[in-house]
Amino acid sequence: MDDALRQAALNYHREPRPGKLSIEPTKRMETQRDLALAYSPGVAAPCLDIAANPDLARDYTARGNLVAVISNGTAVLGLGNIGALASKPVMEGKAVLFKKFAGIDVFDIEVDATDPDKFVEVVAALEPTFGAINLEDIKAPECFEIEAKLRERMNIPVFHDDQHGTAIVCAAAVRNGLLLQGKHLSEVKVVTSGAGAAAMACVRLLIAMGLPQDNVTLTDIKGVVYKGREGLTPELEPFARETNARTLGDVIAGADVFLGLSAPRVLKEEWLPLLAEKPLILALANPEPEVRPEIVQQVRPDAIMATGRSDYPNQVNNVLCFPYIFRGALDCGATTINAEMELACVEAIAELARIEPDEVVARAYGGAALVFGQDYIIPKPFDPRLALLIAPAVAKAAMATGVARHPIEDFVAYEQQLQRFAYRSGQLMHPVFEKARAAQTRVAYAEGEDERVLRAAQVVVDERLARPVLIGRRDVIKSKISGLGLRMAVGQDVEIVDPFADEEVLAPLTDGYQKIVDRRGVTPGAARYRMRGRPALTAAMLLQRGMVGAALCGGAADWWQQTADVLPIIPRLPGLQRVYALSALILGERTLFFCDTHMNVDPTAEEVAEMTVLAADAIRRFGITPRAALLSHSNFGASNSPSARKMREALALVREDAPELEIDGEMHADAALIPALRDLMVTSSSLTNGANLLVMPNLDAANIAFTLLSAATNALQVGPMLLGMSKPIHVLTASATARGIVNMTALAAAGNAAPGED
């Protein structure tokens, strides 16, 4: 670690407040009644219920989603025996990873006890507090004894991540590495450098997967583990070989797999030619591996290499495993994490690497196209789909082996719940996704050559949300599909409309467009030029002619220009005064909708009322009951300014046109969101809770509020959604992500549902 990185790390841990995590309440604490429910006397009710039925602790407390990360600091990665207190930054870091990747709450507990029995007594006594135990950075051989005793005494999962987490990710790398090398686990020779907790767990898991124990040779700091060697522990004794070999160099010849969990540079360059053809080299010592990848590439280009470092391909990182195996175990109420659950985790990780990476992964790693192969045999830690694959696989294995106290009855619903860990928009979009799947709409994408669109189209195909029609140069799109490692087949999964080659499609579209703009100063020649140079026009004309059922434009060009191109082709619904834009922000458990964020600079009272009713209808498509607030600088008649009067007039119009809608105004934004504050101002509000639809008096207010809150909270944006169009078409902003395009695809496709399906 250089001085700059060291100082940055110290500043990161110190500022703006010390440490990396805090505790936040999950219930409202605003009134005297809230206090009475949270503490005395209300807390007595759940206490008595739990005393009568301990299993109810899962329903009334955080225990079912709470893990203890526990260490005595005797074997901290790369630092050794630094003691319990010094290990606390590492344990806090582990807690943050649990929360970040799987939504699991964690208390880190540093136990000042090196005696295994004392340590076990401390941890076992904590069982009432936690749903599971993650042991961390405890040295061997004590870690074996500690985990075994705790698993025997405790009726919740106990998992030593340094052993089993490393083993699971390592096994997934071996599974895929051997697949690429054309080898089978039952036939390969494995040589280790290292025989500690992690190495032994790796070997045992590989044996459970089909590796013959006789095909394994262990070496450690004392050399080969052979029969008769002094000081063999009970863990090593079964693996001792009958051999005269004494050093790693003596046994490396012919090895198909080198598994290093030991020390820097122990695999000598001159030994590399001795390995079997097409070897798999896992050099996992950190920060300096047993052999550098550069050396392996030079001497053995036929090898597949993995390390424990993030700056090389194929990082074997425990974060690929532990958040999600605990997620699955907690969600089914598992009493332990057994071998079958670990194997299910291995297969899920290996499977994910064989699927093209998500856009989130590509962005996190510089936009590189990661394709299953020599440099990509295991997923990247930021892959949002890890939870979606691993947690259900683990829960199913727990149920199959009889250790799940709360079996999951509906895995489709469970996987939908897990979407909140993969994609923050998952819960909001679920009802829309279901409508889109039912509609099976052909959706045109104007920017069919855009990488984000192509990644989105693959997800749309996989999730059966729509049938994509990509607009762009056919050869470019096909090349990018291949280069990104996408699996969708042109002509089968997706269609392409090439404005430069498909004259039989473009000619009638151009003629139709010319008729629309004939009196707007657009000559026939200009119309042909526009249809090839502005793909939004092609998408809109495909929709106008009924050749597709919905369309998405924009994402790569000016939003206003794209919208201006679309509006003459796809007019607004009859009887409406304007087209409006609705945008949403997902802020944790709350979603707020903002109208009108993009279209109308200074709407009239009639237009405010119209947009409010349209927005409320759109919100209902998400399965959400709209609660609208007409916002102003004025609170309930406090001002007689033009904008305040406008919002009061709009309220009267909405109540007349849509009497079933919960709505109030004009009001401040804080009064709209906080019922207690609103109740101090008026006693007759029709809003039963905080508003979720915020309607602004003008475009400036709406756009500023939307973008400011988005930036300040790191909320997830959905939209803008065009309201009032006669056919489902939306214009993407330049900041749209692939997942955002997936969401907009579903909105467009669901908007094409038959009447009554909304």
XYZ file of C-alpha atoms in Angstrom, residues 68 108 142 221 232 332 346 354 380 407 427 503 517 523 528 558 578 641 649 660 706 749:
22
model
C -23.514 -11.281 13.589
C -20.088 -6.641 14.114
C -8.923 -23.300 16.220
C 4.868 -24.335 4.786
C -0.297 -33.622 11.446
C -36.361 -19.881 4.578
C -21.444 -23.030 -6.378
C -21.856 -18.229 -18.425
C -17.951 -9.817 -10.971
C -40.215 -23.113 3.583
C -40.890 -3.817 -6.694
C -36.173 0.124 -48.786
C -45.434 17.084 -42.845
C -39.854 18.541 -49.138
C -36.256 10.842 -47.144
C -31.618 16.009 -27.578
C -51.710 18.883 -23.884
C -50.795 34.986 -5.827
C -58.703 26.208 -9.161
C -62.531 9.179 -6.200
C -37.206 16.223 -9.330
C -45.653 -2.532 -23.824
